[in-house]
Every structure is written in structure tokens, then in C-alpha cells.
CSV table of C-alpha atoms in Angstrom, one decimal:
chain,number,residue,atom,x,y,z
A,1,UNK,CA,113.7,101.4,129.2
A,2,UNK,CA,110.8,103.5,130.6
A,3,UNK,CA,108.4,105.6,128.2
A,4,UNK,CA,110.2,109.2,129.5
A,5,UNK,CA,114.0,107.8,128.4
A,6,UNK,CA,112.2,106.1,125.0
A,7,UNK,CA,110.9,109.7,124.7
A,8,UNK,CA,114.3,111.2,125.3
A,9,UNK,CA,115.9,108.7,122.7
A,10,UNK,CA,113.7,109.9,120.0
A,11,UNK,CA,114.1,113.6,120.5
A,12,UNK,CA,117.5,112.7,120.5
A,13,UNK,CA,117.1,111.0,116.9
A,14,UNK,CA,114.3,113.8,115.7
A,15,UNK,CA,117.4,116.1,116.3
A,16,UNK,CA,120.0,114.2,114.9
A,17,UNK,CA,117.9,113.1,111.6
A,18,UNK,CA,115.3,116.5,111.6
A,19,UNK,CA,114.7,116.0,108.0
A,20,UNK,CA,113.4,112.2,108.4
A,21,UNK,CA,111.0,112.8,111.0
A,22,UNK,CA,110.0,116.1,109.3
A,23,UNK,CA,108.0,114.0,106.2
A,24,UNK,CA,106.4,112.2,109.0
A,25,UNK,CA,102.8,112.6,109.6
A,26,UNK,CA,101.7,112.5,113.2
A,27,UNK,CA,99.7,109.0,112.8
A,28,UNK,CA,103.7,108.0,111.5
A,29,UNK,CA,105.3,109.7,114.7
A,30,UNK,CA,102.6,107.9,116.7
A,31,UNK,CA,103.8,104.4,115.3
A,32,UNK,CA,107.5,104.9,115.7
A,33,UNK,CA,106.3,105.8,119.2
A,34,UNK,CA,105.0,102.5,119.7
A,35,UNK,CA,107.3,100.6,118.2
A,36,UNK,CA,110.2,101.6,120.2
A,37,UNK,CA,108.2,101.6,123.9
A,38,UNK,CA,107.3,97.7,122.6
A,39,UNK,CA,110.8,96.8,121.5
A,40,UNK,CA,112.8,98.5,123.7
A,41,UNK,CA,110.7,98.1,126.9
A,42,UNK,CA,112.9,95.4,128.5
A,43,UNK,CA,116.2,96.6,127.2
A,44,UNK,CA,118.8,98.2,129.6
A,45,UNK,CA,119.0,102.0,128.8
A,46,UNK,CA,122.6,101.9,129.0
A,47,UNK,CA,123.0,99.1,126.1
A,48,UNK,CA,120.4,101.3,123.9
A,49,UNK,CA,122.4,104.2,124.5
A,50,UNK,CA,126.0,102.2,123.6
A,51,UNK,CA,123.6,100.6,120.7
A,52,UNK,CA,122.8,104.2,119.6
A,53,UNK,CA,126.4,105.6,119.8
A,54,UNK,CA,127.5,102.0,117.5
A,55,UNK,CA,124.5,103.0,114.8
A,56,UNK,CA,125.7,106.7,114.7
A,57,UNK,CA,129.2,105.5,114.4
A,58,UNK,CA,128.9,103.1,111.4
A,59,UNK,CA,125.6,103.9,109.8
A,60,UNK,CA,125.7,105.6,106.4
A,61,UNK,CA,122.5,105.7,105.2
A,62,UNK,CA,121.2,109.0,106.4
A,63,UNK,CA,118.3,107.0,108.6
A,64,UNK,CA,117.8,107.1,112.2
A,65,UNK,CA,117.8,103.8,113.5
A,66,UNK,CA,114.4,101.4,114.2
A,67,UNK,CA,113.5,100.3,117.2
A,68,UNK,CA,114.3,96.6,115.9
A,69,UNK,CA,118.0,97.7,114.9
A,70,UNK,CA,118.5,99.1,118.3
A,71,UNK,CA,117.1,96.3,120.3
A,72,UNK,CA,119.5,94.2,118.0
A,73,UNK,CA,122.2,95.6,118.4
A,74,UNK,CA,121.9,96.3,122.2
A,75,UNK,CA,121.1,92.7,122.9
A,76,UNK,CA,124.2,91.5,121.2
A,77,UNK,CA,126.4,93.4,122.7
A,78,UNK,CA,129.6,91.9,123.8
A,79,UNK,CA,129.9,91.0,128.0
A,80,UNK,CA,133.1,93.1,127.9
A,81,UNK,CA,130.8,96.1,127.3
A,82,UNK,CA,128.4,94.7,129.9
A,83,UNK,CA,131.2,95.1,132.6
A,84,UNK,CA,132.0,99.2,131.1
A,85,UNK,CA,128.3,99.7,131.0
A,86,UNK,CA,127.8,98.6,134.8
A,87,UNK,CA,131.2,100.4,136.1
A,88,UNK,CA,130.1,103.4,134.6
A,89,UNK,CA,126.5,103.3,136.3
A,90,UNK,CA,128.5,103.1,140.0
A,91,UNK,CA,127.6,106.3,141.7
A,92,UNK,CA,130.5,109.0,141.4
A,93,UNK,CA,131.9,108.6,144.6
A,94,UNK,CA,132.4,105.0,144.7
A,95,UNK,CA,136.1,104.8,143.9
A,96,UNK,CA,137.3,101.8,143.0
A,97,UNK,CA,139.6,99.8,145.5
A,98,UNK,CA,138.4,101.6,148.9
A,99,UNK,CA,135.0,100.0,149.1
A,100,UNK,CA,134.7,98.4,152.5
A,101,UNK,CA,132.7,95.8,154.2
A,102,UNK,CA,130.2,96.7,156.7
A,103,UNK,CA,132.0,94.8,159.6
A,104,UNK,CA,135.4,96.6,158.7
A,105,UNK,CA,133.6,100.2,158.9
A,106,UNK,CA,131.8,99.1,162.0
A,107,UNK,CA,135.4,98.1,163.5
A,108,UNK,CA,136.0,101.4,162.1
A,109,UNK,CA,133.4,102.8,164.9
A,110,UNK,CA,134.5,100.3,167.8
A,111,UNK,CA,138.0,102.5,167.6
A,112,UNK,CA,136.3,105.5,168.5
A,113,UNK,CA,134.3,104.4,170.9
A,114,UNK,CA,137.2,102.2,172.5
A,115,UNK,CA,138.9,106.0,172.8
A,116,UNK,CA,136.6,106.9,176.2
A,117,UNK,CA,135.4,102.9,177.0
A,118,UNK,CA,136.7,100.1,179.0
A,119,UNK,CA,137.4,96.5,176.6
A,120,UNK,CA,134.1,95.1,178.3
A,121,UNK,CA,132.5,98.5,177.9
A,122,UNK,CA,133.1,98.2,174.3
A,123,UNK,CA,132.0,94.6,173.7
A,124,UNK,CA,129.3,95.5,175.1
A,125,UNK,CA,128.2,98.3,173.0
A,126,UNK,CA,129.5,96.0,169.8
A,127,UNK,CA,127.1,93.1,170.9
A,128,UNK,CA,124.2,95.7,171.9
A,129,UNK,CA,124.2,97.9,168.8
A,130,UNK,CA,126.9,97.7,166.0
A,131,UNK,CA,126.8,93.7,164.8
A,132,UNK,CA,124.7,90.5,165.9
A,133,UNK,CA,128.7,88.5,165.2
A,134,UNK,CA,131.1,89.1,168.4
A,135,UNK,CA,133.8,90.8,168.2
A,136,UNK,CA,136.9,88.3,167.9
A,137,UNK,CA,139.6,88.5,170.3
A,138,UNK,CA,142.4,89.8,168.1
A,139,UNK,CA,139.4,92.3,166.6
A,140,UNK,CA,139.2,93.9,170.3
A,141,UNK,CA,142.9,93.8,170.6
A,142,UNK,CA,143.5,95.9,167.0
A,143,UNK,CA,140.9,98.3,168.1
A,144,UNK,CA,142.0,98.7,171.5
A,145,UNK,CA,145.7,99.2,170.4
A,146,UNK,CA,144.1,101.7,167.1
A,147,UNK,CA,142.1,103.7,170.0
A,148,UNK,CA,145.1,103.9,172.3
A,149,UNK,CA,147.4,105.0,169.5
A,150,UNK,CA,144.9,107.5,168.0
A,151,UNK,CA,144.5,108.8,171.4
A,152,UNK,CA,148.2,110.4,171.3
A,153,UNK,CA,147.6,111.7,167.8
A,154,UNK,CA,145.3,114.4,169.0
């Protein structure tokens, strides 16, 4: 985690435990402050964060979590929440199934400009600007017969 997010995390706990962190003097504050930049420095924020939400879900004592718990418990975390915590920090619009390679988008490209281009033409603007690998010859003939069929579409 950086320094900003470890500052976040504790206004978040300052807010959820205002009481605690009221009896603290600020030499105390300063200390927590440390502790939780050194232990939680080379921890994922999203595995602090789950560790948080586990604390706030099963603690009982009426304490905000250390920095030590929290390390602890976000460094044991199962690989099962590994793979949520990594699905859920995909940008929004990355949906699963329809990601696509960059040689099937730049096919993708060869169909349009196959639309107003001869098949040499075309190769010829593949091998020029869209991929150092040739295009195939059943890759020329699906984007030749796509163009051709798009063509009549419009």
C-alpha cells in the first residue's frame, strides 16, 4: 500500500472506532501511523481491504485492528480470494469472454480495408502497417469473403 491509501485506511478505522483513537495522544496517533506504513507497505491494498472487511466481520472486541493483525490476515488469505480480488480490479469495461487478441482485432481492420482494396493491396498494407506475421492464406480468404459480404449489408 502507499502512504495516501494507509492514510485512507485509518480515517476509515478513526471513523469506525472514534472513541479509541479519541484517548490517543498525538505522539500515539504518530506511532500507529508508522506502524501501519511499515507493516502494510508491501501488502496489496485489495487484500488489506478484504483483511479489513474479515476483522470488521468477526472481531468483538470493540478495537480497531493493528497494523500486524491486518498484514496477518491479508497475507493468509486464501488463493480463491486472490482470483475475486484480481477479477474485481479488471477495468469496468472489460467483460468477460469478449476479450480478443491483438491479431484477431487487427483481422478485424484488414475487413475494412479489404472493403475499397485489391487482395495484394491489402497484404500489402497488413505487411506495411498492421503486423510484422503475414497474413495466412485462409486469413485473406475470411477477410476477403467478410469485406465482400459486409459490402452488401450497407
Amino acid at each position: 500500500m502507499e502512504e495516501l491509501q494507509i492514510k485512507d485506511l485509518l480515517k476509515t478505522l478513526r471513523t469506525r472506532f472514534p472513541e479509541y483513537y479519541a484517548r490517543k495522544e498525538k505522539e500515539e496517533i504518530i506511532d500507529i501511523y508508522k506502524s501501519f506504513v511499515l507493516a502494510l507497505s508491501d501488502v496489496e491494498q485489495l487484500a488489506v481491504v478484504g483483511a479489513l472487511k474479515d476483522y470488521l466481520s468477526n472481531d468483538r472486541t470493540g478495537y480497531p485492528p493493528t497494523a500486524a493483525q491486518l498484514r496477518t490476515k491479508a497475507k493468509a488469505m486464501p488463493e480463491y480470494m486472490w482470483g475475486q480480488m484480481l477479477e474485481e480490479k479488471q477495468p469496468p469495461l472489460a467483460i468477460a469472454g469478449t476479450q480478443r487478441t491483438r491479431r484477431e482485432i487487427l483481422l478485424d481492420c484488414a475487413v475494412c480495408m479489404a472493403t475499397d482494396k485489391t487482395k495484394d493491396e491489402l497484404v500489402e498494407w497488413w505487411n506495411e502497417y498492421a503486423d510484422n506475421t503475414p497474413l495466412t492464406d485462409e486469413e485473406i480468404k475470411k477477410v476477403w469473403n467478410k469485406a465482400k459480404d459486409d459490402e452488401y449489408r450497407y
